[in-house]
JSON list of C-alpha atoms in Angstrom, two decimals:
[
{"chain": "A", "resi": 1, "resn": "MET", "atom": "CA", "xyz": [22.74, 28.07, 71.05]},
{"chain": "A", "resi": 2, "resn": "ASN", "atom": "CA", "xyz": [21.43, 27.28, 67.59]},
{"chain": "A", "resi": 3, "resn": "ARG", "atom": "CA", "xyz": [23.48, 26.39, 64.52]},
{"chain": "A", "resi": 4, "resn": "HIS", "atom": "CA", "xyz": [23.65, 30.05, 63.41]},
{"chain": "A", "resi": 5, "resn": "ASP", "atom": "CA", "xyz": [25.13, 31.41, 66.64]},
{"chain": "A", "resi": 6, "resn": "ILE", "atom": "CA", "xyz": [28.81, 32.25, 66.74]},
{"chain": "A", "resi": 7, "resn": "ARG", "atom": "CA", "xyz": [30.67, 32.41, 70.01]},
{"chain": "A", "resi": 8, "resn": "PHE", "atom": "CA", "xyz": [34.17, 33.87, 70.37]},
{"chain": "A", "resi": 9, "resn": "THR", "atom": "CA", "xyz": [36.16, 32.93, 73.45]},
{"chain": "A", "resi": 10, "resn": "GLY", "atom": "CA", "xyz": [39.59, 33.75, 74.72]},
{"chain": "A", "resi": 11, "resn": "ALA", "atom": "CA", "xyz": [41.62, 34.93, 77.67]},
{"chain": "A", "resi": 12, "resn": "TRP", "atom": "CA", "xyz": [43.46, 38.23, 77.82]},
{"chain": "A", "resi": 13, "resn": "ARG", "atom": "CA", "xyz": [45.84, 39.60, 80.40]},
{"chain": "A", "resi": 14, "resn": "ALA", "atom": "CA", "xyz": [45.84, 43.36, 80.74]},
{"chain": "A", "resi": 15, "resn": "PRO", "atom": "CA", "xyz": [48.18, 45.35, 83.00]},
{"chain": "A", "resi": 16, "resn": "LEU", "atom": "CA", "xyz": [45.27, 47.66, 83.91]},
{"chain": "A", "resi": 17, "resn": "ALA", "atom": "CA", "xyz": [42.89, 48.09, 86.81]},
{"chain": "A", "resi": 18, "resn": "PRO", "atom": "CA", "xyz": [39.45, 46.48, 86.25]},
{"chain": "A", "resi": 19, "resn": "ASP", "atom": "CA", "xyz": [37.78, 49.90, 85.89]},
{"chain": "A", "resi": 20, "resn": "ALA", "atom": "CA", "xyz": [40.24, 50.87, 83.14]},
{"chain": "A", "resi": 21, "resn": "VAL", "atom": "CA", "xyz": [39.61, 47.59, 81.30]},
{"chain": "A", "resi": 22, "resn": "TYR", "atom": "CA", "xyz": [35.84, 48.11, 81.51]},
{"chain": "A", "resi": 23, "resn": "ALA", "atom": "CA", "xyz": [36.17, 51.68, 80.18]},
{"chain": "A", "resi": 24, "resn": "LYS", "atom": "CA", "xyz": [38.28, 50.42, 77.25]},
{"chain": "A", "resi": 25, "resn": "LEU", "atom": "CA", "xyz": [35.74, 47.71, 76.40]},
{"chain": "A", "resi": 26, "resn": "ALA", "atom": "CA", "xyz": [32.80, 50.09, 76.78]},
{"chain": "A", "resi": 27, "resn": "ASP", "atom": "CA", "xyz": [34.28, 52.40, 74.09]},
{"chain": "A", "resi": 28, "resn": "VAL", "atom": "CA", "xyz": [33.27, 50.17, 71.17]},
{"chain": "A", "resi": 29, "resn": "GLY", "atom": "CA", "xyz": [33.92, 52.91, 68.61]},
{"chain": "A", "resi": 30, "resn": "ALA", "atom": "CA", "xyz": [37.63, 52.86, 69.47]},
{"chain": "A", "resi": 31, "resn": "TYR", "atom": "CA", "xyz": [38.05, 49.09, 68.95]},
{"chain": "A", "resi": 32, "resn": "PRO", "atom": "CA", "xyz": [39.64, 49.43, 65.48]},
{"chain": "A", "resi": 33, "resn": "SER", "atom": "CA", "xyz": [42.43, 51.58, 66.98]},
{"chain": "A", "resi": 34, "resn": "TRP", "atom": "CA", "xyz": [43.69, 48.78, 69.26]},
{"chain": "A", "resi": 35, "resn": "TRP", "atom": "CA", "xyz": [41.99, 45.53, 68.17]},
{"chain": "A", "resi": 36, "resn": "PRO", "atom": "CA", "xyz": [43.33, 44.51, 64.74]},
{"chain": "A", "resi": 37, "resn": "ALA", "atom": "CA", "xyz": [40.39, 42.19, 63.91]},
{"chain": "A", "resi": 38, "resn": "PHE", "atom": "CA", "xyz": [37.95, 45.13, 64.01]},
{"chain": "A", "resi": 39, "resn": "ARG", "atom": "CA", "xyz": [38.03, 46.80, 60.59]},
{"chain": "A", "resi": 40, "resn": "SER", "atom": "CA", "xyz": [35.35, 49.41, 61.33]},
{"chain": "A", "resi": 41, "resn": "VAL", "atom": "CA", "xyz": [32.63, 50.39, 63.77]},
{"chain": "A", "resi": 42, "resn": "ARG", "atom": "CA", "xyz": [29.69, 52.63, 62.84]},
{"chain": "A", "resi": 43, "resn": "GLN", "atom": "CA", "xyz": [27.12, 53.80, 65.36]},
{"chain": "A", "resi": 44, "resn": "THR", "atom": "CA", "xyz": [23.59, 53.12, 64.07]},
{"chain": "A", "resi": 45, "resn": "GLY", "atom": "CA", "xyz": [21.57, 54.16, 67.12]},
{"chain": "A", "resi": 46, "resn": "GLU", "atom": "CA", "xyz": [21.89, 55.42, 70.66]},
{"chain": "A", "resi": 47, "resn": "ARG", "atom": "CA", "xyz": [22.97, 51.99, 71.92]},
{"chain": "A", "resi": 48, "resn": "GLU", "atom": "CA", "xyz": [23.54, 50.13, 68.65]},
{"chain": "A", "resi": 49, "resn": "CYS", "atom": "CA", "xyz": [26.38, 49.87, 66.18]},
{"chain": "A", "resi": 50, "resn": "GLU", "atom": "CA", "xyz": [27.46, 47.96, 63.11]},
{"chain": "A", "resi": 51, "resn": "PHE", "atom": "CA", "xyz": [30.93, 46.50, 63.00]},
{"chain": "A", "resi": 52, "resn": "VAL", "atom": "CA", "xyz": [33.10, 44.72, 60.45]},
{"chain": "A", "resi": 53, "resn": "ILE", "atom": "CA", "xyz": [35.50, 42.07, 61.71]},
{"chain": "A", "resi": 54, "resn": "GLY", "atom": "CA", "xyz": [38.23, 40.45, 59.63]},
{"chain": "A", "resi": 55, "resn": "SER", "atom": "CA", "xyz": [40.28, 37.32, 60.23]},
{"chain": "A", "resi": 56, "resn": "LEU", "atom": "CA", "xyz": [42.98, 35.17, 58.66]},
{"chain": "A", "resi": 57, "resn": "LEU", "atom": "CA", "xyz": [40.29, 33.72, 56.42]},
{"chain": "A", "resi": 58, "resn": "PRO", "atom": "CA", "xyz": [39.49, 35.75, 53.29]},
{"chain": "A", "resi": 59, "resn": "TYR", "atom": "CA", "xyz": [36.12, 36.81, 54.73]},
{"chain": "A", "resi": 60, "resn": "GLU", "atom": "CA", "xyz": [34.80, 39.73, 56.75]},
{"chain": "A", "resi": 61, "resn": "LEU", "atom": "CA", "xyz": [31.88, 39.48, 59.16]},
{"chain": "A", "resi": 62, "resn": "THR", "atom": "CA", "xyz": [29.50, 42.46, 59.32]},
{"chain": "A", "resi": 63, "resn": "ALA", "atom": "CA", "xyz": [27.12, 42.48, 62.28]},
{"chain": "A", "resi": 64, "resn": "GLY", "atom": "CA", "xyz": [24.88, 45.01, 63.82]}
]
């Protein structure tokens, strides 16, 4: 990990079967509908997307 890498960690408990959790996480385009930190997701290729994430800080992170 270099000084420019960012790593987010956490633990979630979901009352769902593992397959249902995987399906929810695999649908990246739907993240803004249930994950408040995700402001937007835009597909930029067959397996690529750009997303904007907000936080309590007055900054947004755009990655893609």
